[in-house]
Each structure stands twice: as structure tokens, then as C-alpha cells.
Coordinates of C-alpha atoms in Angstrom, one line a residue:
M820 CA 114.6 40.4 49.0
I821 CA 111.3 40.1 47.1
Q822 CA 111.8 37.7 44.2
V823 CA 111.8 39.5 40.9
K824 CA 111.9 37.8 37.5
K825 CA 114.5 39.2 35.2
G826 CA 113.0 40.5 32.0
L827 CA 114.4 40.6 28.6
G828 CA 116.1 43.9 29.7
L829 CA 119.1 43.9 27.2
L830 CA 120.0 47.1 25.4
L831 CA 119.6 46.3 21.8
A832 CA 120.4 49.8 20.5
A833 CA 121.6 49.2 17.0
V834 CA 122.2 52.4 15.2
M835 CA 122.6 51.7 11.6
A836 CA 124.1 54.0 9.1
L837 CA 122.5 53.4 5.8
S838 CA 125.3 54.1 3.4
G839 CA 124.2 55.1 0.0
C840 CA 120.9 56.4 1.3
K841 CA 120.1 59.8 -0.1
S842 CA 118.2 61.0 2.9
G843 CA 121.0 60.1 5.4
V844 CA 118.4 59.1 8.1
S845 CA 119.4 56.6 10.8
S846 CA 117.0 53.8 11.9
V847 CA 117.0 53.0 15.7
T848 CA 115.6 49.8 17.2
P849 CA 113.2 50.6 20.2
I850 CA 114.6 49.7 23.6
P851 CA 112.2 47.4 25.5
R852 CA 111.4 48.5 29.1
Q853 CA 112.4 46.1 31.9
E854 CA 109.3 44.9 33.7
E855 CA 109.1 43.6 37.3
E856 CA 106.9 40.7 38.2
M857 CA 104.8 41.4 41.4
A858 CA 106.0 39.8 44.6
E859 CA 104.6 36.3 45.4
L860 CA 103.9 34.6 48.7
T861 CA 102.7 31.2 49.8
I862 CA 100.5 30.7 52.9
L863 CA 99.5 27.5 54.6
H864 CA 96.1 28.6 56.0
M865 CA 93.6 26.8 58.2
D866 CA 90.7 28.8 56.7
Q867 CA 91.4 27.9 53.1
K868 CA 88.2 25.9 52.6
N869 CA 85.9 28.4 54.4
K870 CA 83.4 30.7 52.8
G871 CA 84.7 34.2 52.5
F872 CA 88.4 33.3 52.6
S873 CA 89.0 34.1 49.0
S874 CA 87.7 37.6 49.4
F875 CA 90.0 38.2 52.3
I876 CA 93.0 37.0 50.2
Q877 CA 91.9 39.2 47.3
E878 CA 91.7 42.3 49.5
A879 CA 95.2 41.5 50.8
E880 CA 96.6 41.1 47.3
E881 CA 95.1 44.4 46.2
A882 CA 96.3 46.2 49.3
L883 CA 99.8 44.9 49.0
G884 CA 100.2 44.6 45.3
M885 CA 101.4 41.0 45.5
K886 CA 100.2 37.5 44.4
I887 CA 99.3 35.3 47.4
H888 CA 99.2 31.5 46.8
V889 CA 97.3 29.5 49.4
M890 CA 98.2 25.9 50.4
E891 CA 95.4 23.8 52.0
C892 CA 95.7 22.8 55.6
P893 CA 94.5 19.4 56.8
D894 CA 91.2 19.5 58.9
N895 CA 92.4 16.7 61.3
A896 CA 94.3 18.3 64.1
D897 CA 96.9 15.5 64.3
N898 CA 97.5 15.6 60.5
R899 CA 97.7 19.3 60.6
Q900 CA 100.3 19.4 63.3
A901 CA 102.4 16.6 61.6
L902 CA 102.4 18.5 58.3
I903 CA 103.4 21.8 59.8
S904 CA 106.1 20.2 62.0
T905 CA 107.5 18.5 58.9
I906 CA 107.6 21.6 56.9
L907 CA 109.3 23.7 59.6
S908 CA 111.8 21.0 60.9
S909 CA 112.9 20.0 57.4
G910 CA 113.7 23.5 56.2
D911 CA 111.1 23.4 53.5
S912 CA 111.0 26.8 51.8
S913 CA 107.9 26.2 49.6
V914 CA 105.7 27.8 52.3
D915 CA 106.4 31.3 53.6
V916 CA 103.7 32.1 56.2
I917 CA 101.9 29.4 58.2
T918 CA 98.9 29.5 60.5
V919 CA 99.4 27.8 63.9
N920 CA 97.4 27.4 67.1
D921 CA 98.6 28.0 70.7
E922 CA 99.9 24.5 71.1
M923 CA 102.1 24.8 68.0
I924 CA 103.5 28.3 68.7
S925 CA 104.3 27.2 72.3
E926 CA 106.6 24.5 70.8
F927 CA 107.9 26.0 67.6
K928 CA 109.1 29.4 68.9
Y929 CA 111.8 27.7 71.0
K930 CA 113.1 25.4 68.2
G931 CA 114.6 27.9 65.8
Y932 CA 112.0 27.2 63.1
L933 CA 110.5 30.7 63.0
T934 CA 111.9 34.1 62.1
P935 CA 111.3 36.7 64.8
L936 CA 109.1 39.6 63.7
D937 CA 110.9 43.0 63.6
E938 CA 109.5 46.2 65.0
T939 CA 108.1 47.2 61.7
V940 CA 105.6 44.4 62.0
M941 CA 104.8 44.4 65.7
T942 CA 105.5 47.8 67.3
E943 CA 104.8 48.3 71.0
E944 CA 101.7 50.3 70.0
M945 CA 100.5 47.3 67.9
Q946 CA 101.2 44.9 70.7
S947 CA 99.0 46.9 73.0
N948 CA 95.9 46.1 70.9
Y949 CA 96.1 42.4 72.0
P950 CA 95.3 40.9 75.5
E951 CA 98.5 41.7 77.4
E952 CA 99.0 38.4 79.3
Y953 CA 98.1 36.3 76.3
F954 CA 100.4 38.1 73.9
R955 CA 103.3 37.9 76.4
E956 CA 102.8 34.2 77.1
M957 CA 102.0 33.0 73.6
C958 CA 103.5 35.3 71.0
M959 CA 106.8 36.0 72.7
A960 CA 110.0 34.1 73.8
D961 CA 113.2 35.6 75.1
G962 CA 111.9 39.1 74.5
K963 CA 111.2 38.6 70.8
V964 CA 107.8 38.4 69.0
Y965 CA 107.2 35.3 66.9
S966 CA 103.6 35.5 65.8
V967 CA 100.7 37.7 64.7
P968 CA 97.3 36.5 66.2
F969 CA 94.5 37.0 63.8
S970 CA 91.5 35.0 65.1
M971 CA 90.5 34.9 68.8
D972 CA 88.4 32.3 70.7
V973 CA 87.1 33.1 74.2
M974 CA 86.2 30.3 76.6
M975 CA 82.6 31.1 77.4
F976 CA 79.8 29.7 79.6
W977 CA 76.9 28.3 77.6
V978 CA 73.4 27.3 78.9
N979 CA 70.5 25.5 77.4
Q980 CA 67.7 27.8 78.5
E981 CA 65.0 25.2 77.8
L982 CA 66.4 22.9 80.5
L983 CA 66.8 25.9 82.9
D984 CA 63.2 26.8 82.3
Q985 CA 62.1 23.2 82.9
A986 CA 63.8 23.4 86.3
G987 CA 62.3 26.8 87.1
M988 CA 65.6 28.6 86.9
A989 CA 66.4 31.9 85.2
Q990 CA 70.2 31.5 85.2
I991 CA 73.2 29.8 86.7
E992 CA 75.3 32.0 88.9
T993 CA 77.0 29.8 91.4
Y994 CA 78.1 26.2 92.0
Q995 CA 75.0 25.9 94.3
D996 CA 72.8 26.5 91.2
F997 CA 74.3 23.3 89.7
S998 CA 72.7 21.3 92.5
E999 CA 69.4 23.2 92.0
L1000 CA 69.4 22.5 88.3
S1001 CA 70.1 18.8 88.9
K1002 CA 66.8 18.5 90.8
G1003 CA 64.8 19.6 87.9
L1004 CA 66.3 17.5 85.1
G1005 CA 64.8 14.3 83.8
E1006 CA 66.4 11.0 83.3
N1007 CA 69.6 10.8 81.1
R1008 CA 70.1 14.5 81.4
Y1009 CA 73.0 16.2 83.1
V1010 CA 73.7 19.6 84.6
Y1011 CA 77.1 20.0 83.1
G1012 CA 78.8 18.6 79.9
D1013 CA 82.4 18.5 79.0
A1014 CA 85.0 16.8 76.8
W1015 CA 87.2 14.7 79.1
E1016 CA 89.1 12.7 76.6
K1017 CA 92.7 12.7 77.7
T1018 CA 93.9 15.4 75.2
Y1019 CA 90.8 17.6 75.8
A1020 CA 90.3 17.5 79.5
F1021 CA 93.1 20.1 79.9
N1022 CA 90.7 22.8 78.7
G1023 CA 88.1 22.0 81.3
I1024 CA 90.6 21.6 84.1
S1025 CA 92.3 24.9 83.4
Q1026 CA 89.0 26.7 83.2
F1027 CA 87.8 25.3 86.5
V1028 CA 91.1 26.4 88.0
N1029 CA 90.5 29.9 86.7
L1030 CA 87.0 30.0 88.2
F1031 CA 88.4 29.0 91.6
G1032 CA 91.3 31.4 91.5
G1033 CA 93.9 28.7 91.4
D1034 CA 97.1 28.2 89.5
Y1035 CA 97.4 25.3 87.0
R1036 CA 101.2 25.3 87.5
D1037 CA 100.9 24.8 91.3
W1038 CA 99.1 21.7 92.5
T1039 CA 99.9 22.5 96.1
N1040 CA 97.6 25.6 95.8
P1041 CA 94.3 25.0 97.8
D1042 CA 92.3 26.7 95.1
T1043 CA 93.8 24.6 92.4
K1044 CA 92.9 21.5 94.4
A1045 CA 89.4 22.7 95.1
A1046 CA 88.8 23.2 91.3
V1047 CA 89.5 19.5 90.5
K1048 CA 87.7 18.2 93.6
C1049 CA 84.7 20.0 92.3
M1050 CA 85.0 18.3 88.9
K1051 CA 85.2 14.9 90.6
E1052 CA 82.1 15.8 92.7
L1053 CA 80.2 16.6 89.6
L1054 CA 80.8 13.0 88.4
D1055 CA 80.3 11.4 91.8
K1056 CA 76.9 13.1 92.1
K1057 CA 75.9 12.3 88.5
M1058 CA 75.7 16.0 87.6
T1059 CA 78.0 15.1 84.7
S1060 CA 78.5 12.0 82.6
G1061 CA 81.2 9.4 82.8
G1062 CA 80.7 8.8 79.1
Q1063 CA 82.5 12.0 78.3
M1064 CA 85.8 10.3 79.1
V1065 CA 86.1 9.5 75.4
D1066 CA 84.4 12.7 74.1
Q1067 CA 86.1 15.5 72.3
Y1068 CA 84.4 18.8 71.4
E1069 CA 82.5 17.4 68.5
Q1070 CA 80.7 14.8 70.7
M1071 CA 80.2 17.3 73.5
E1072 CA 78.6 19.9 71.2
E1073 CA 76.3 17.3 69.7
K1074 CA 75.0 16.2 73.1
F1075 CA 74.5 19.8 74.2
M1076 CA 72.4 20.5 71.1
N1077 CA 70.4 17.3 71.7
G1078 CA 69.4 18.6 75.1
I1079 CA 71.5 16.2 77.2
Y1080 CA 73.5 19.0 79.0
G1081 CA 72.2 22.0 80.9
C1082 CA 75.4 24.0 80.6
M1083 CA 79.0 23.7 79.4
F1084 CA 82.2 25.7 78.8
M1085 CA 83.1 26.1 75.2
Y1086 CA 84.9 28.5 72.9
S1087 CA 83.1 31.4 71.3
G1088 CA 83.7 30.0 67.8
A1089 CA 80.9 27.5 68.5
V1090 CA 78.4 30.4 67.8
S1091 CA 78.4 29.7 64.1
Q1092 CA 77.7 26.0 64.6
F1093 CA 74.8 26.6 66.9
V1094 CA 73.4 29.2 64.6
S1095 CA 73.6 26.8 61.6
A1096 CA 71.9 24.1 63.6
G1097 CA 69.0 26.5 64.4
V1098 CA 69.5 26.2 68.2
Y1099 CA 71.1 29.5 69.0
G1100 CA 69.0 32.1 70.9
E1101 CA 68.0 33.5 74.3
E1102 CA 65.2 30.8 74.6
K1103 CA 67.5 28.0 73.5
I1104 CA 71.3 27.7 73.6
H1105 CA 73.1 30.9 74.4
I1106 CA 76.1 32.5 76.1
A1107 CA 75.7 33.4 79.8
P1108 CA 77.9 35.3 82.3
L1109 CA 80.6 33.2 83.9
P1110 CA 79.4 31.6 87.1
K1111 CA 81.1 32.5 90.3
F1112 CA 82.8 29.5 92.0
G1113 CA 85.6 31.3 93.9
E1114 CA 86.5 34.8 95.1
G1115 CA 87.7 37.6 93.0
V1116 CA 87.1 38.8 89.4
P1117 CA 85.9 36.1 87.0
A1118 CA 88.6 34.7 84.7
T1119 CA 88.6 32.8 81.5
N1120 CA 90.9 31.4 78.9
I1121 CA 91.4 32.7 75.4
A1122 CA 93.0 31.1 72.4
A1123 CA 94.0 32.3 69.0
W1124 CA 95.1 31.2 65.6
Q1125 CA 98.3 33.0 64.6
Y1126 CA 100.5 33.7 61.6
V1127 CA 104.2 32.7 61.8
L1128 CA 107.1 33.3 59.4
N1129 CA 108.9 30.1 58.3
N1130 CA 112.6 30.6 58.9
A1131 CA 113.4 28.9 55.6
S1132 CA 111.2 31.3 53.6
E1133 CA 112.9 32.8 50.5
N1134 CA 110.3 35.6 50.4
K1135 CA 110.7 37.2 53.8
E1136 CA 110.3 40.8 52.5
A1137 CA 106.9 39.9 51.0
A1138 CA 106.0 37.8 54.1
L1139 CA 106.7 40.7 56.4
E1140 CA 104.6 43.0 54.3
F1141 CA 101.7 40.6 54.6
L1142 CA 102.2 40.2 58.3
K1143 CA 102.1 44.0 58.8
F1144 CA 98.8 44.0 56.9
A1145 CA 97.4 41.2 58.9
A1146 CA 98.4 42.8 62.2
G1147 CA 97.1 46.2 61.2
K1148 CA 93.6 47.5 61.8
E1149 CA 92.7 47.3 58.1
G1150 CA 93.8 43.7 57.7
S1151 CA 92.3 42.6 61.0
L1152 CA 88.9 44.1 60.1
S1153 CA 89.1 42.7 56.6
Y1154 CA 89.6 39.1 57.9
A1155 CA 86.9 39.4 60.6
K1156 CA 84.3 40.6 58.1
A1157 CA 85.2 38.2 55.3
M1158 CA 85.3 35.2 57.7
N1159 CA 82.5 36.3 60.1
A1160 CA 85.0 35.5 62.9
F1161 CA 86.1 37.2 66.1
P1162 CA 89.4 39.1 65.5
A1163 CA 92.3 38.9 67.8
R1164 CA 92.7 42.7 68.2
L1165 CA 90.7 44.1 71.1
D1166 CA 90.2 47.4 69.4
V1167 CA 88.8 45.8 66.2
I1168 CA 86.4 43.7 68.3
E1169 CA 84.9 47.0 69.5
E1170 CA 84.5 48.3 65.9
E1171 CA 80.8 49.3 65.4
S1172 CA 81.0 48.2 61.8
L1173 CA 81.6 44.7 62.8
H1174 CA 78.4 42.7 63.0
I1175 CA 79.0 39.1 64.0
Q1176 CA 76.5 36.8 65.8
G1177 CA 77.5 36.8 69.5
I1178 CA 79.9 39.7 69.4
E1179 CA 78.1 41.7 72.1
E1180 CA 78.6 38.7 74.5
V1181 CA 82.2 38.4 73.5
R1182 CA 82.7 42.2 74.1
E1183 CA 81.2 41.9 77.6
Y1184 CA 83.5 39.0 78.5
L1185 CA 86.5 40.9 77.3
R1186 CA 85.5 43.9 79.4
S1187 CA 84.5 42.1 82.6
A1188 CA 86.8 39.1 82.9
K1189 CA 90.5 38.5 83.4
L1190 CA 91.8 37.0 80.1
Y1191 CA 94.4 34.2 80.4
A1192 CA 96.4 32.2 78.0
R1193 CA 96.1 28.5 78.6
P1194 CA 99.1 27.2 80.5
L1195 CA 101.1 25.6 77.7
C1196 CA 104.7 24.6 77.4
P1197 CA 107.3 23.6 74.7
N1198 CA 106.1 20.0 74.7
S1199 CA 102.4 20.8 75.2
M1200 CA 100.8 17.8 73.7
S1201 CA 102.7 15.3 75.9
A1202 CA 102.1 17.4 78.9
I1203 CA 98.3 17.7 78.1
A1204 CA 97.9 14.0 77.5
S1205 CA 99.8 13.1 80.7
M1206 CA 97.6 15.4 82.8
G1207 CA 94.5 14.2 81.1
T1208 CA 95.3 10.5 81.8
L1209 CA 96.0 11.3 85.4
F1210 CA 92.8 13.4 85.8
Q1211 CA 90.7 10.5 84.4
K1212 CA 92.1 8.1 87.0
F1213 CA 91.3 10.6 89.8
V1214 CA 87.7 11.5 88.9
L1215 CA 86.9 7.8 88.2
G1216 CA 88.2 6.9 91.7
Q1217 CA 91.1 4.9 90.5
M1218 CA 93.7 6.8 92.6
E1219 CA 93.7 8.7 95.9
E1220 CA 93.5 12.4 96.2
T1221 CA 97.0 12.8 97.7
A1222 CA 98.6 10.7 95.0
F1223 CA 96.8 12.7 92.3
F1224 CA 98.0 16.1 93.5
Q1225 CA 101.6 14.8 94.0
E1226 CA 101.7 13.3 90.5
A1227 CA 100.1 16.4 88.9
Q1228 CA 102.8 18.5 90.4
E1229 CA 105.4 16.1 89.0
I1230 CA 104.0 16.6 85.5
I1231 CA 104.4 20.4 86.0
Q1232 CA 108.0 19.9 87.2
K1233 CA 108.8 17.7 84.1
Y1234 CA 107.2 19.8 81.4
Y1235 CA 107.0 23.4 82.7
V1236 CA 110.0 24.0 84.9
K1237 CA 113.1 25.0 82.9

């Protein structure tokens, strides 16, 4: 039930007969009306510090008639995960709704920390507005819905047009074009850039597997093997840098903006950073169509930030009302406009009133490519780090190909097979 403060609400009707009064009129004390305090809700939100966020919360408060308190979320990914894990696992009821990423929802939805969302929040019609495969893989478990995606990131192919022009190339369409670009680059410049630190390499590996039409969960698949062989070849032929073994996205993006890489895969959220740095545009850094490495329709990963309902919440009715608002078209559009961010609902991304830098490119990707959720599991961080460590050994020539594929499949068996 929504928490309501009890007012003074006592009947104080005191009817007094004034004996000896010539007029005989009675005096009645007025009865104060009982007043209800508006519902309150506390959200732990990853956007709390961002420009525009307060206006989104204000719109939600006005639409719902409730007071929304916001708790700051740590910027550091490890600290953020530790805080949220502690809140949920300890049964802390001070936070009602929490924003989580794919790695967290993949773990938490199996541990009893979250309240499933009933059909008033996520109807079948509502579910149809999200990428089908992603919604099924990330937001659901055992036939129940556990989250409301609100902000989408699409893994996109980025090129530095200045380096392509220098090499006399208009675009990169195939793997063969990587070799062509390599011939036209100067010293200390590389065709391809990535973040191959052990906890980040997973994103690049799964994206290359998509491009080759493989299956990350099957390392006996020839197309899966071809994808990682290609990544090793990029390093062997010095088309990418061995220095990226310690790089996460921050370092990768900085090198890309400094003209060290000709192309890379990175999520759509990077648009705002490139715009702020003054390097975004058709003649500089921009989004390009996915290159074709294998057969079939191009495929790419998508990721999202999502709302979940803390099972320990004492304000579940208010929380469900907020989640209905966030999942609905009005709330989704409100968030996207306030935050200048790509919404998770496909129909809202197509809204003509939504003007966000790079949205036309995102729309084209969503229309033309297969959209996959990244292959995560209940213990995703350990699985990701294990595969990343193994991958580094393989591409650096520290283990044989046969041993790598065998051990990669053992990781899948350990973490993914129930």
C-alpha cells in the first residue's frame, strides 16, 4: 500500500449547551478534515548527476502526483555494482526502484532480490515495443518480467573519415578493406581500435562473433572460431595495437579521437562525447554501416539501462505506478528528451518529435540489423573476466589455437549451462 501519514483526523465534535443563555444557541467546534500526504518513492538512479535529469523527475512527479527522492549512484562501475548488490542482498528497504545494467539484471533476477512486474506494468502490447530477443533474454526469467528498459545503447561501427580520406578510401565495407586502409596509414596509426582489457574484451569478441554469424556459446562452431582468428590476425599484422590489452573504453575513445585508430566498434552513447569534443561529423568521426565479414544479415549487440523493483521495498504500489509511467510512451519520450538519450522503446525512437544527434543512424541500424542481447549469465562478471584472460593469451600467442577453443568451451559449460 502507498504510505499515508495519519493526520490529526479525530472527531472533536463538542456540542455545548450553554445553560442560562437567553438565546439558547449551541456552539459547535469545527471538524478538521483528514488530509493525505502524497505517495513517496526513492530511486537509486545512474543519471542523477546528468543535465536534464531533474526535469524528467519533475515531469514524473507531476504526472503521478507523488514525491520522488533520488539517491546518487556511484560513477565507478565496480563501486556501483557493490553498492547495489549490498542494498538488494541485505534487504535494505530505503530504496524502492534501482537502475541496473545488463550484467546486473542477468545476476539479480535469479537471486530473489527483485519483485516481478505484474501485467499492469508490462503488458504483452508493451513488451512488443522493445527488441524481442533482447527483452526475452535480459528482462525475463522463468516466464516473468523483472525490469523496464529505459535507455538503449546500440553497438555501432565508427570510422575516422580523415584517416580514410588519407588512404584514398570512401568507406569500409569488408574485412579486405581493413588491409587496404592499413596501406595508407602512417606510423603509429592502426586500422582498428578496441578495448581488450580482460573485462572489456568480451564486447569486442561477441561483436566479431555476430559479424561472422557465429555463436558465442558454441566454440566448436566454425564461424565462432573464424571471428576470433580474425581478431588475432589483426594483431599479428599490426592492424591493431597490443597496447589495448590494458585499455577500457575511456582509453580507446581517447585514442580514437586523437587519430590513432581508423575505425572501431563502440556503443551509440559515445555520440554525445564526440560532439562535446568537436570531432563528430561526416568529415571527421561518424557512424558507418556495419562491415560485412560473414554471410547473412548484419547483426549487432544492444544494451540497456533498466529499472528494477527492490523486493524489500515498502512502497511497492507507488513503485509500480512509476514503472508504468517509465515503460509507457509518455514516460519514455519524457526521459529521452530530458536526457538527450536514445530510449529503449523502438516506437519512441521513431518519434518525429525526438531530435537527438545520431538518431537517424541509430534508426537505420535498428531497421537493417539483427539486434542481439550480449550473451550474459547469472555470474557474468566472472565469466567475462575468465574469457577475457583466455582471449588475451590466445591473441598474444601464449597458447595454441586448439587449446584456446577447448578452454573457451569449458568456460561456457561452467557459467552458461544450467
